[in-house]
Amino acid sequence: MASRTPSRPVGTVTRGTTNPNRLRRMDRWIAATHGAELRRSTDPLAVDLGYGAAPWTAVELLLRLRTAAPHARVVGVEIDPARVAAAKPYEREGLSFRHGGFEIPLPGRPTLIRAANVLRQYDEEQVAAVWERLCGRLAPGGLLVEGTCDEIGRRHVWVALGPEGPRTVTFATRLGSLDRPSDLAERLPKALIHRNVPGEPVHAFLRDFDRAWAAAAPYASYGARQRWMRAVRDLAADWPVADRAARWRQGEVTVPWGALAPRQG
């Protein structure tokens, strides 16, 4: 039996705070790591879920995805009807806006769902169900990217999930703004932010990252990028770092979700 689209959007209205270029680090990572899948898709559809009070992030997502997949299209989905109405004048070829929530009110299955700074305003206990719902809307080979950043996009942490569930966690920062890697703890996504306590894997990871950063202090004379890359290289001796130096140079590091997943209870 075909499923019915809910008559009301699923979710609650968030604060809607947004700024131009706020999600550039996440977009850059998506284009680099998921661009090939978007190019292979016959309908490379991306959803900017909860884009906020202004449509900047959806406009920018289209531009950035098209550097990797020229036929990509983006639908901005917002639960607040007034925000959808305000975004309509920005529609163009490949970009549209729709009223909705976690049900993703589209006829097809997207190849990408980006949900940035949305679940931070929910309870931790609600995250797994939202992830499952959103992953269930993905096309085969699709990707859900869910995370949190600061107001101007200097610090960002996100989880990447496929139809089967969470895959990786990525930490990304403007290196010149960083005092130590654990500064990123304040931007952990909702699934992890309350787990940054002794005994939890994410706490141990950030502790070890700080130690590697301190040990790499001599490299600071060559710039923050060289210090970061050395720290990540040393961190990789004890943690299963999932990416390579080309991503580290961008101020990123990615690890498998299983390495940081919260302990039960």
CSV table of N, CA and C in Angstrom, one decimal, residues 119-120 124 127 131 146-149 156-159 169-171 184-195 202 257:
chain,number,residue,atom,x,y,z
A,119,LEU,N,18.4,20.1,14.1
A,119,LEU,CA,18.2,19.2,15.3
A,119,LEU,C,18.8,19.7,16.6
A,120,ARG,N,19.6,20.7,16.5
A,120,ARG,CA,20.2,21.3,17.7
A,120,ARG,C,19.1,21.8,18.6
A,124,GLU,N,17.9,15.2,22.5
A,124,GLU,CA,18.7,14.2,22.0
A,124,GLU,C,18.0,12.9,21.8
A,127,VAL,N,16.6,12.4,18.1
A,127,VAL,CA,17.5,12.4,17.0
A,127,VAL,C,17.4,11.1,16.2
A,131,TRP,N,16.6,10.9,12.2
A,131,TRP,CA,17.6,10.3,11.3
A,131,TRP,C,16.9,9.2,10.5
A,146,GLU,N,23.9,16.0,8.5
A,146,GLU,CA,23.2,16.7,9.6
A,146,GLU,C,24.2,17.1,10.6
A,147,GLY,N,24.2,18.4,10.9
A,147,GLY,CA,25.2,19.0,11.8
A,147,GLY,C,24.9,20.4,12.3
A,148,THR,N,25.9,21.0,12.9
A,148,THR,CA,25.8,22.3,13.5
A,148,THR,C,27.0,23.1,13.3
A,149,CYS,N,26.8,24.4,13.1
A,149,CYS,CA,28.0,25.3,12.9
A,149,CYS,C,27.7,26.6,13.7
A,156,HIS,N,32.4,23.8,12.5
A,156,HIS,CA,31.3,23.0,12.0
A,156,HIS,C,31.6,21.5,12.3
A,157,VAL,N,30.6,20.8,12.8
A,157,VAL,CA,30.7,19.4,12.9
A,157,VAL,C,29.4,18.7,12.4
A,158,TRP,N,29.6,17.7,11.6
A,158,TRP,CA,28.4,17.1,11.0
A,158,TRP,C,28.5,15.5,10.9
A,159,VAL,N,27.4,14.9,10.9
A,159,VAL,CA,27.3,13.4,10.7
A,159,VAL,C,26.8,13.2,9.3
A,169,VAL,N,31.7,11.1,11.0
A,169,VAL,CA,31.6,12.4,11.6
A,169,VAL,C,32.7,13.2,11.1
A,170,THR,N,32.4,14.5,10.7
A,170,THR,CA,33.5,15.4,10.2
A,170,THR,C,33.5,16.6,11.0
A,171,PHE,N,34.8,17.0,11.4
A,171,PHE,CA,35.1,18.2,12.1
A,171,PHE,C,35.7,19.2,11.1
A,184,LEU,N,35.9,22.8,19.0
A,184,LEU,CA,34.8,22.4,18.2
A,184,LEU,C,33.7,21.7,19.0
A,185,ALA,N,34.0,21.4,20.2
A,185,ALA,CA,33.0,20.6,21.0
A,185,ALA,C,31.6,21.4,21.1
A,186,GLU,N,31.7,22.7,21.1
A,186,GLU,CA,30.5,23.5,21.3
A,186,GLU,C,29.6,23.4,20.0
A,187,ARG,N,30.1,22.9,18.9
A,187,ARG,CA,29.3,22.7,17.7
A,187,ARG,C,29.1,21.2,17.4
A,188,LEU,N,29.3,20.3,18.3
A,188,LEU,CA,28.9,18.9,18.1
A,188,LEU,C,27.4,18.9,17.8
A,189,PRO,N,27.0,18.0,16.9
A,189,PRO,CA,25.6,17.8,16.6
A,189,PRO,C,24.9,17.2,17.8
A,190,LYS,N,23.6,17.3,17.8
A,190,LYS,CA,22.8,17.0,19.0
A,190,LYS,C,23.0,15.5,19.4
A,191,ALA,N,23.3,14.6,18.5
A,191,ALA,CA,23.6,13.2,18.9
A,191,ALA,C,24.8,13.1,19.8
A,192,LEU,N,25.7,14.1,19.7
A,192,LEU,CA,27.0,13.9,20.4
A,192,LEU,C,27.2,15.0,21.5
A,193,ILE,N,26.6,16.1,21.4
A,193,ILE,CA,27.0,17.3,22.2
A,193,ILE,C,26.9,17.0,23.7
A,194,HIS,N,25.9,16.2,24.1
A,194,HIS,CA,25.8,15.9,25.5
A,194,HIS,C,26.6,14.7,26.0
A,195,ARG,N,27.4,14.2,25.0
A,195,ARG,CA,28.2,13.0,25.3
A,195,ARG,C,29.7,13.4,25.4
A,202,VAL,N,33.6,10.4,22.1
A,202,VAL,CA,33.8,11.7,21.6
A,202,VAL,C,34.7,12.5,22.5
A,257,TRP,N,31.6,6.9,12.2
A,257,TRP,CA,30.7,7.1,13.2
A,257,TRP,C,30.9,6.1,14.4
